[in-house]
Short mmCIF file of C-alpha atoms and ligand atoms in Angstrom, two decimals:
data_model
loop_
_atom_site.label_atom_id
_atom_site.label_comp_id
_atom_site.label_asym_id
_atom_site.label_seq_id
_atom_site.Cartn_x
_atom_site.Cartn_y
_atom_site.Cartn_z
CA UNK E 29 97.35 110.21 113.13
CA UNK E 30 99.73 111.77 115.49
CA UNK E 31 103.33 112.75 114.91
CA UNK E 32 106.29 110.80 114.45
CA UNK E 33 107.63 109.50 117.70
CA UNK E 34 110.56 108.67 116.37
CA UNK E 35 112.18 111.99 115.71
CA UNK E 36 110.67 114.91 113.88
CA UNK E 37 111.65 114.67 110.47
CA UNK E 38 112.72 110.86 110.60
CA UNK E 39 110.93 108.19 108.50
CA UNK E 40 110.85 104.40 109.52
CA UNK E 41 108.64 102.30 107.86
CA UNK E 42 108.48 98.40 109.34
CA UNK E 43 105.71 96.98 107.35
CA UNK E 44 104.05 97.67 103.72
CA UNK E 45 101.20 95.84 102.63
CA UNK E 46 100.90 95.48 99.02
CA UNK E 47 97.60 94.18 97.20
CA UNK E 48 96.00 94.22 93.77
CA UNK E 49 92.24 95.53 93.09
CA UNK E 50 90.29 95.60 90.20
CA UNK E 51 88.44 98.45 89.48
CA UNK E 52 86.34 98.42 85.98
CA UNK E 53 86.26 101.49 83.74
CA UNK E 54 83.19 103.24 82.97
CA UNK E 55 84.59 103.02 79.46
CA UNK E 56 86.97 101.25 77.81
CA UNK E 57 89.99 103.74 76.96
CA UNK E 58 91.85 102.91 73.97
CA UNK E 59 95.30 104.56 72.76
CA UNK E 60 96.96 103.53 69.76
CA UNK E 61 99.02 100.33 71.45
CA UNK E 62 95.87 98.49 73.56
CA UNK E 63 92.74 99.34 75.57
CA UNK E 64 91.90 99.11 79.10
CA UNK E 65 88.24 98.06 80.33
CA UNK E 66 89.13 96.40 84.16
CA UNK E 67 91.94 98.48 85.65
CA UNK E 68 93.88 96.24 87.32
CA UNK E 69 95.92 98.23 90.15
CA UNK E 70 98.88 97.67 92.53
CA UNK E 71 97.93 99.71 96.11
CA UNK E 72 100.78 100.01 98.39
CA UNK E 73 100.21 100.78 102.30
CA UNK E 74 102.99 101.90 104.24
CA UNK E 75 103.51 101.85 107.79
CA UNK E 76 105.72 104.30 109.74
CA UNK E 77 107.19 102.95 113.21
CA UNK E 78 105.26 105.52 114.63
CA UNK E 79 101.98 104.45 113.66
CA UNK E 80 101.19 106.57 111.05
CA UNK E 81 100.35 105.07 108.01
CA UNK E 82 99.21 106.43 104.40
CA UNK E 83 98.86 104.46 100.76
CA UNK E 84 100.29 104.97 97.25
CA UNK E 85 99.62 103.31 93.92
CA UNK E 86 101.81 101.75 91.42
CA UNK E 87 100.30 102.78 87.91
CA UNK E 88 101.61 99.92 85.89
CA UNK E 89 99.00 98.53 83.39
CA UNK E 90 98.11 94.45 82.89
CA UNK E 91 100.47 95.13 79.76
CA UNK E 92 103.67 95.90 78.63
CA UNK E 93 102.04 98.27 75.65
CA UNK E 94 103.20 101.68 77.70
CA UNK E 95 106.27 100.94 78.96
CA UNK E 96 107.95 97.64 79.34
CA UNK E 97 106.65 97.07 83.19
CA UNK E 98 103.59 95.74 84.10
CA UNK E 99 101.78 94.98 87.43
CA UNK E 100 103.10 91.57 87.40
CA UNK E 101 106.61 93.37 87.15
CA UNK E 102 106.36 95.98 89.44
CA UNK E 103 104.60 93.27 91.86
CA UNK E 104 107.75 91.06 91.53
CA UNK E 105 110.34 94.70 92.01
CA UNK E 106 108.65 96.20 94.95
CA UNK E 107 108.35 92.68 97.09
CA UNK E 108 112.18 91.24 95.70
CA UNK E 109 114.15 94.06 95.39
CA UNK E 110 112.59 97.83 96.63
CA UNK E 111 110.32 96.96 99.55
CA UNK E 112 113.44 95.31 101.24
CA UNK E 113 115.33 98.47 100.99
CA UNK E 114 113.32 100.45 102.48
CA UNK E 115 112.10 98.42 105.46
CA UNK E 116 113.48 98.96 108.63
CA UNK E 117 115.69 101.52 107.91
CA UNK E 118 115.64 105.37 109.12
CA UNK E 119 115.60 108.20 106.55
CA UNK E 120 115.68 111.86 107.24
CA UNK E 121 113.25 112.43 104.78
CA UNK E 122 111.46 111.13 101.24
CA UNK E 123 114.14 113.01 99.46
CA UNK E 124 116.48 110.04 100.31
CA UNK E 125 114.37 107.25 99.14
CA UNK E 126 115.05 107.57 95.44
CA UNK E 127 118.86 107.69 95.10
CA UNK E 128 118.09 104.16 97.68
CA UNK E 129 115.94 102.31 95.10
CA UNK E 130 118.17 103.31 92.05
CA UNK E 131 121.17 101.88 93.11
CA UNK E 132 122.05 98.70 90.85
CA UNK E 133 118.52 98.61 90.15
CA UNK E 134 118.07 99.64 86.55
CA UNK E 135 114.51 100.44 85.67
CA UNK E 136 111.28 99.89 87.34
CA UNK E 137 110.46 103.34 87.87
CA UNK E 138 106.42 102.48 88.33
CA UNK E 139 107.35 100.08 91.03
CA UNK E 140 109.89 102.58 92.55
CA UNK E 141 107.47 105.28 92.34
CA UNK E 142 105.08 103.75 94.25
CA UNK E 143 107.14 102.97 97.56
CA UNK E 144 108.93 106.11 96.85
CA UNK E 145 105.76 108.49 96.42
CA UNK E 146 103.86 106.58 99.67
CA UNK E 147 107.05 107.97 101.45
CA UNK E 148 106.65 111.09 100.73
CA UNK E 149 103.09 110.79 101.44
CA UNK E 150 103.76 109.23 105.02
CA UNK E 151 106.12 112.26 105.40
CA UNK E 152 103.56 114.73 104.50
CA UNK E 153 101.52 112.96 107.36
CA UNK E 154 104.11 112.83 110.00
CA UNK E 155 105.05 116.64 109.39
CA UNK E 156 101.45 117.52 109.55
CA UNK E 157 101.72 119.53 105.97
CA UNK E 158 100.10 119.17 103.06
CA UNK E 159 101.74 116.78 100.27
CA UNK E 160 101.76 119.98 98.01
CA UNK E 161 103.30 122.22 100.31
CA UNK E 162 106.45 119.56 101.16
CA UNK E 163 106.78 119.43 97.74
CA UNK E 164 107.16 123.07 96.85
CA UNK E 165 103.68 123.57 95.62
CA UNK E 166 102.73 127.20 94.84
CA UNK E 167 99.02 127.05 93.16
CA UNK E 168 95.97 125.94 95.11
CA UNK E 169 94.30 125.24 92.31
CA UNK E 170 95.21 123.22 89.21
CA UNK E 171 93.88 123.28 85.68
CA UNK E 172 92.33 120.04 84.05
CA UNK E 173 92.19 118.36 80.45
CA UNK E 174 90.72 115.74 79.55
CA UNK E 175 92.56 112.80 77.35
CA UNK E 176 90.01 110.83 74.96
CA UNK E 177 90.43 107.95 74.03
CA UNK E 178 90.36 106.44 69.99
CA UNK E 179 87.36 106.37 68.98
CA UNK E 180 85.14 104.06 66.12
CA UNK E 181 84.17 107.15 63.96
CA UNK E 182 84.80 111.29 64.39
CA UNK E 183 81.01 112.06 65.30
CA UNK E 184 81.98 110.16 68.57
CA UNK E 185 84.83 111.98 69.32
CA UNK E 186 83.29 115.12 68.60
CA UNK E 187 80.29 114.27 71.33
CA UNK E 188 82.86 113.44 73.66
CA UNK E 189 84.75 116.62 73.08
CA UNK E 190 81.64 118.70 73.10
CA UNK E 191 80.42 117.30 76.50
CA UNK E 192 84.01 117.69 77.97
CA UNK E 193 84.03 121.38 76.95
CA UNK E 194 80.59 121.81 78.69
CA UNK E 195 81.80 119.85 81.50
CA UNK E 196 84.84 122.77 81.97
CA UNK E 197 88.06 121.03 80.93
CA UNK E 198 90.14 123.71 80.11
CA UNK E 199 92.28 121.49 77.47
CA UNK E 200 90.89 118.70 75.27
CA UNK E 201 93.82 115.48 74.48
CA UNK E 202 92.59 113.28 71.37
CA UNK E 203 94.34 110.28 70.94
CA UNK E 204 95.32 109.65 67.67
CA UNK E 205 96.90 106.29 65.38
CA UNK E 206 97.76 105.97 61.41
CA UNK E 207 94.30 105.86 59.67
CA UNK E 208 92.03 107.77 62.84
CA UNK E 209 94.34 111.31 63.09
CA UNK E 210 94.10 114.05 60.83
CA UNK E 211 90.66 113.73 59.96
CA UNK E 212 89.93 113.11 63.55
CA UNK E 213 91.62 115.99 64.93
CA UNK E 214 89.90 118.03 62.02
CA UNK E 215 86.56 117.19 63.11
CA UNK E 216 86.99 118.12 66.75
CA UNK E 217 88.87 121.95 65.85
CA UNK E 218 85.84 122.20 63.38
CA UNK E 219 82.75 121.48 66.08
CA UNK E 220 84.36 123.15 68.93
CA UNK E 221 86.33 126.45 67.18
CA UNK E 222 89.92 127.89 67.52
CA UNK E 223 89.73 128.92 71.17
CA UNK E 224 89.39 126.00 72.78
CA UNK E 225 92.65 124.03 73.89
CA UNK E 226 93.67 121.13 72.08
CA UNK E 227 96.03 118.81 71.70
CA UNK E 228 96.88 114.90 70.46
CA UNK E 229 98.38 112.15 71.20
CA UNK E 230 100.19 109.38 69.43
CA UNK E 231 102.12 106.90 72.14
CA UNK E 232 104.38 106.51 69.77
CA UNK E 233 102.63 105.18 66.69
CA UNK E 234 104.03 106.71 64.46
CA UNK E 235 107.88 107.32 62.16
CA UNK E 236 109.86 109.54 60.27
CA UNK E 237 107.77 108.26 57.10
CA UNK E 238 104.91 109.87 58.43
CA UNK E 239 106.55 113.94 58.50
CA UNK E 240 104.65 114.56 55.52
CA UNK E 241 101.15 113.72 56.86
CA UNK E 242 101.57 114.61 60.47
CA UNK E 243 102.94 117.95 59.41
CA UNK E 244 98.81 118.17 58.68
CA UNK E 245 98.10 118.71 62.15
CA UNK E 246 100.37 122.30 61.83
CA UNK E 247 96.96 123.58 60.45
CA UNK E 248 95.01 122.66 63.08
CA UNK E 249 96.24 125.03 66.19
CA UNK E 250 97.35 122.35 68.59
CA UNK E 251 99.06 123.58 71.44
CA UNK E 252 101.17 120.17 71.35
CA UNK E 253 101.53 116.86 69.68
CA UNK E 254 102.61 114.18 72.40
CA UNK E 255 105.21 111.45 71.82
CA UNK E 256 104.50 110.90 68.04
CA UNK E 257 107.47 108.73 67.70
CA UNK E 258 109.09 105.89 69.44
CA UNK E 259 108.54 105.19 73.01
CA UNK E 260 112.46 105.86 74.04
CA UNK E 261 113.27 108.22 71.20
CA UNK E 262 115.10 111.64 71.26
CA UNK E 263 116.85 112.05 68.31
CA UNK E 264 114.21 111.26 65.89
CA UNK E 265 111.62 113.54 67.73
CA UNK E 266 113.80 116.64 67.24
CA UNK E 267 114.29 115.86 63.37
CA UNK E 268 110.58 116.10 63.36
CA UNK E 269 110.41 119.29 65.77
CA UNK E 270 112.50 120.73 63.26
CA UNK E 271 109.83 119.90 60.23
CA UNK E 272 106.97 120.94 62.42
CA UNK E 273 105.57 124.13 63.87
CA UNK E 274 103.11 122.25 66.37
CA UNK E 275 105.16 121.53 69.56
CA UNK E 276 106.24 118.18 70.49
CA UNK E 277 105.48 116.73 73.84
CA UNK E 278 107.45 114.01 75.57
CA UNK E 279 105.94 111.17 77.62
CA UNK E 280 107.60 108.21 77.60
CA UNK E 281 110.48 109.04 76.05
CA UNK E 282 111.66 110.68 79.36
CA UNK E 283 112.10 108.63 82.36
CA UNK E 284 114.40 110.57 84.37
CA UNK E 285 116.12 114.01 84.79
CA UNK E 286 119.09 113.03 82.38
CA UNK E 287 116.16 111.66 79.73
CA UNK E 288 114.97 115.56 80.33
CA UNK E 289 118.31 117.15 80.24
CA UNK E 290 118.71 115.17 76.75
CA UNK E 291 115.60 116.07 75.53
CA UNK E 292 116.58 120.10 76.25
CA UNK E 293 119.88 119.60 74.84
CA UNK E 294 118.76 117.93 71.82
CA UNK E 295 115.64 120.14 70.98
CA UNK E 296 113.53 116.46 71.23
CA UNK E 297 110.68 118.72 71.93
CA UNK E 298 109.24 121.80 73.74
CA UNK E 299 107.00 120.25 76.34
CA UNK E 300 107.29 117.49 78.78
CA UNK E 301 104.54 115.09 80.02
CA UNK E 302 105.51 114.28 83.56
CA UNK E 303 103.63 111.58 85.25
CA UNK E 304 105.67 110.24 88.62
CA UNK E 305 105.15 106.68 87.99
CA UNK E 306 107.16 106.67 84.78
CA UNK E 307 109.79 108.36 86.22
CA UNK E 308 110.64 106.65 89.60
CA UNK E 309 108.50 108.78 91.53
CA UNK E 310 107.96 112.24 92.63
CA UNK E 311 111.50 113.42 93.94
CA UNK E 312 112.26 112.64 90.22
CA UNK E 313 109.75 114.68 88.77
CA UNK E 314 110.03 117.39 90.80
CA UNK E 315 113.76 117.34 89.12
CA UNK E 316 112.52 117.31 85.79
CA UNK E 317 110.22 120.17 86.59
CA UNK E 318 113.15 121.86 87.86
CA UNK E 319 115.47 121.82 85.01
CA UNK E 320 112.50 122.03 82.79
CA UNK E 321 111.93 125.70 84.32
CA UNK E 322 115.52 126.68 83.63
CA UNK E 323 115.12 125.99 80.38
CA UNK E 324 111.93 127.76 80.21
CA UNK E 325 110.32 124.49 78.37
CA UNK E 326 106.29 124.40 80.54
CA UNK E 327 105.52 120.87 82.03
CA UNK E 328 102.33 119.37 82.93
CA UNK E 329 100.66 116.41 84.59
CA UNK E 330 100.08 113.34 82.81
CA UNK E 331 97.65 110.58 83.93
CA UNK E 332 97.69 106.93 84.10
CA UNK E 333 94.15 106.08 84.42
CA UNK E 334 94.67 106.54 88.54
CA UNK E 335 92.49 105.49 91.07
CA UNK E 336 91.93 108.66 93.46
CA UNK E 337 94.73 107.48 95.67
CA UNK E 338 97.16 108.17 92.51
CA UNK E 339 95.32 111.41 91.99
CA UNK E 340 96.25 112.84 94.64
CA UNK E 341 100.02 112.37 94.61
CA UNK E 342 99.20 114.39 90.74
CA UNK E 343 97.50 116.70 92.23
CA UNK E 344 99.82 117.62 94.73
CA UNK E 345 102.96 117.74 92.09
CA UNK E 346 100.46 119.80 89.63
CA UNK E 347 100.65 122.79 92.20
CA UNK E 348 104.17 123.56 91.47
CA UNK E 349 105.22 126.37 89.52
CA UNK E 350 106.37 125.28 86.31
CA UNK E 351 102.95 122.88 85.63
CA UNK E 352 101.57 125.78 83.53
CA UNK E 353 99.46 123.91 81.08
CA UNK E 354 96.23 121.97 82.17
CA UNK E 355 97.25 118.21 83.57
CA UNK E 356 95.39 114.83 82.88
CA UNK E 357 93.66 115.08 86.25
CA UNK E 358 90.16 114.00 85.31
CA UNK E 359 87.41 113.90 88.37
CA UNK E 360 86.92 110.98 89.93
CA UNK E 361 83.42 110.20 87.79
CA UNK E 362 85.07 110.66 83.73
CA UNK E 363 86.68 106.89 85.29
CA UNK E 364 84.73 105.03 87.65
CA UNK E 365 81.23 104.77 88.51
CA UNK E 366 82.46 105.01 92.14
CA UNK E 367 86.18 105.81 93.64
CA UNK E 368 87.86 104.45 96.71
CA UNK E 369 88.44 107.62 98.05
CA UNK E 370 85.83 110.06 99.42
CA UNK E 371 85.33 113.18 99.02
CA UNK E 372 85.67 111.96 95.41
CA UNK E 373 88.12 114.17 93.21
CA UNK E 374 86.59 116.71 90.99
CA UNK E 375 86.66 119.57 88.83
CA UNK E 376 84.63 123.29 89.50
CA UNK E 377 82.96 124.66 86.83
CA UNK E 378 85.84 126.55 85.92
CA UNK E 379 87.71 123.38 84.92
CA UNK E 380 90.21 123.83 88.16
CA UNK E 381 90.95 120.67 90.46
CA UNK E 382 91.26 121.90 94.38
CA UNK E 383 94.94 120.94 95.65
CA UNK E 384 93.99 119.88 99.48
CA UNK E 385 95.17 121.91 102.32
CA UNK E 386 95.29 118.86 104.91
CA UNK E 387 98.10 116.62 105.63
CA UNK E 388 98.45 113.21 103.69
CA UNK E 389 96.67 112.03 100.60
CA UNK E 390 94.23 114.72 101.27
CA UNK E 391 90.68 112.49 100.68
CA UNK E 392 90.22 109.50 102.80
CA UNK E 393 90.89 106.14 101.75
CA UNK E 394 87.36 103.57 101.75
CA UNK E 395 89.24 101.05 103.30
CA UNK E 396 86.47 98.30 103.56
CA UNK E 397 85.63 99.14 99.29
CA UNK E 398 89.41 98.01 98.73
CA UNK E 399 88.96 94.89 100.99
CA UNK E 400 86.07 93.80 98.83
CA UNK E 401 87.64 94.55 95.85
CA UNK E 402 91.11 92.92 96.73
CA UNK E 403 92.31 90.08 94.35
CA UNK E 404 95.62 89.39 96.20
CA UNK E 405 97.02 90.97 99.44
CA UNK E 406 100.85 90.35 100.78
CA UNK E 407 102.14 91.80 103.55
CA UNK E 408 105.93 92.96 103.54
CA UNK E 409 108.09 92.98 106.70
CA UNK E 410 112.02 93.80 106.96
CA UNK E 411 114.10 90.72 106.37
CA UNK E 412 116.29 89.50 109.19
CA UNK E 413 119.19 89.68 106.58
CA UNK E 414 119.50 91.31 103.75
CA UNK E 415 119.92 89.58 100.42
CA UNK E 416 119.54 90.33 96.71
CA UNK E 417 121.23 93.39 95.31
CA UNK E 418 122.59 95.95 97.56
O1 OSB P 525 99.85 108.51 77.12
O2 OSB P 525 99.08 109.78 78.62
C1 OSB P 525 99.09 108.70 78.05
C2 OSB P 525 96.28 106.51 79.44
C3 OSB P 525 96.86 105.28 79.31
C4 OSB P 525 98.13 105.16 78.79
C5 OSB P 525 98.82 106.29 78.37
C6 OSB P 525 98.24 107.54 78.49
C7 OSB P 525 96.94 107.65 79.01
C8 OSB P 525 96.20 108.88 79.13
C9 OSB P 525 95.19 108.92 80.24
O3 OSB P 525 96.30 109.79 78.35
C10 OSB P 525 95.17 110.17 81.00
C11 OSB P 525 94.29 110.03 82.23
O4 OSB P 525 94.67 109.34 83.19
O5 OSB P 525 93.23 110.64 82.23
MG1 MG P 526 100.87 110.22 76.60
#
């Protein structure tokens, strides 16, 4: 891909193509609101004037049982409302594109993210620098965890934990619901010993009734306990910060920089979960990062169960400074038995993910295995006048 012919440093984009594939799990994952076995996902492919072109994913699931959006949503935000923002127009840069979609457009960060994040992805191309580097990456190598999902009985979760500490993950997430927690958590600590990095995860299942029983987990050396409580609460998760040693993480409670800034002000919590997609994309997380450093509060990288073309937009926000603890950037193979990227992401034996050095997404895109996997396909072209919200 050669560079932009339209003025160094100027983005155009005059076509997107957005389709949905199905790719099935190796395993059905299961968190304490619903399980996933067939991902469904939202690909986006931009087009520069130029010529150059890259892709970006929207991670939205087939349910609202995350956050309120879902593909159908986000397929419905990006062709009706984003896509025609963004189409035709010049930008100096990705950095522009956010403050463009959030105008009178309240929520839809997944959809957002993912014309927002193939921006700065086509940018990355047309400047001929790695994604990480235009984004202020520092590390060329990023630590990885692994998140497992609920399990029938401990022994399985244990064997799963065992395997992923063989495997090199340098952090181990357990998600946890009322009735498969402590005991749970317990059983992992106890087969795999106090050095190894743990953590668990609630997605919210859980309220102020339950400070008495979750204050269990204080015993068990977590390095953090994510989102415990509701899926947009602040105030509540710093009552319980203040009955519990174990840090609280955020995840969905924080969906922007302000969400971020409240959490800090409020003491919500002493770790954030960032994941672009839940927070309009990655000019938005690289905020939170930001004010997140100030404060001296560590961020990491959360996962949505990406195909490799999401990975690598996580990968690339990973390598800044501030992501000090291990991120949810599985290898391509703990998801599916084949990705539609190649080289396929994954881990050394030291646990570390390799941030690319080339331009772009980093791994190329097997565009023939999305063709054959393609449910629906639309094509998106600038609209001879604009209507809808402006
Ligand atoms: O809360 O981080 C979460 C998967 C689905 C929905 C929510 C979450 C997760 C994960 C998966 O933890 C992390 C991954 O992509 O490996
Ligand atoms: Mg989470």
């Amino acid at each position: 891909m050669t560079a932009s012919s339209n003025g160094a440093g100027t983005l155009r984009i005059d076509r997107m193509i957005l389709r949905e594939i199905r790719l099935e799990l190796r395993e059905p994952f299961r968190i304490s609101s619903g399980i996933v076995t067939d991902r469904r996902i939202a690909l986006l492919e931009l087009f520069d004037a130029s010529g150059a072109s890259t892709w970006s994913e929207c991670v939205a699931f087939q349910l609202p049982n995350y956050t309120a959006e879902t593909i159908e949503t986000a397929w419905l935000a990006i062709r009706e409302w984003l896509a025609p923002r963004i189409l035709g127009r010049d930008f100096a840069g990705p950095e522009e594109i956010h403050a463009v979609l959030e105008k009178n457009i309240r929520g839809h960060n997944m959809a957002k993210a993912a014309v927002e994040m193939g921006c700065w992805g086509l940018a990355s191309v047309l400047r001929d620098l790695p994604l990480s580097a235009i984004l202020g990456g520092t590390r060329d190598r990023v630590a990885t965890g692994i998140s497992l999902g609920i399990q029938s009985e401990p022994a399985l979760l244990v064997q799963r934990a065992e395997a992923a500490v063989a495997a090199g993950y340098r952090k181990i997430k357990v998600k946890i619901q009322p009735g498969q927690d402590v005991e749970y958590v317990r059983a992992v600590r106890d087969a795999l010993g106090d050095s190894v990095g743990m953590m668990a995860d609630a997605n919210s299942a859980y309220t102020l009734k339950d400070v008495e029983h979750l204050a269990q987990l204080d015993d068990l050396g977590l390095i953090m306990l994510e989102q415990p409580l509701g899926d947009d609460d602040l105030v509540r998760h710093a009552t319980l910060q203040r009955r519990m040693r174990t840090p609280i993480c955020l995840d969905e409670s924080i969906t922007s920089v302000d969400r971020a800034e409240d959490m800090i002000t409020l003491q919500s919590g002493r770790i954030i979960n960032i994941k672009p997609g839940r927070v309009g994309g990655l000019s938005a997380a690289k905020a939170i990062h930001d004010v997140a450093q100030r404060a001296g509060m560590p961020v990491w990288c959360g996962g949505m169960l990406e195909s490799g073309i999401g990975r690598a937009y996580n990968v690339a926000l990973a390598s800044l400074p501030n992501f000090s603890l291990p991120g949810d950037l599985s290898p391509s193979a703990r998801y599916w038995a084949r990705d539609i990227v190649s080289p396929e992401w994954t881990m050394d034996d030291e646990g570390m993910v390799h941030v690319p050095r080339e331009a772009g997404l980093g791994v190329s895109v097997d565009e023939d295995r999305i063709e054959a996997l393609t449910v629906r396909r639309e094509e998106l072209r600038p609209a001879r006048a604009t209507v809808g919200v402006t």
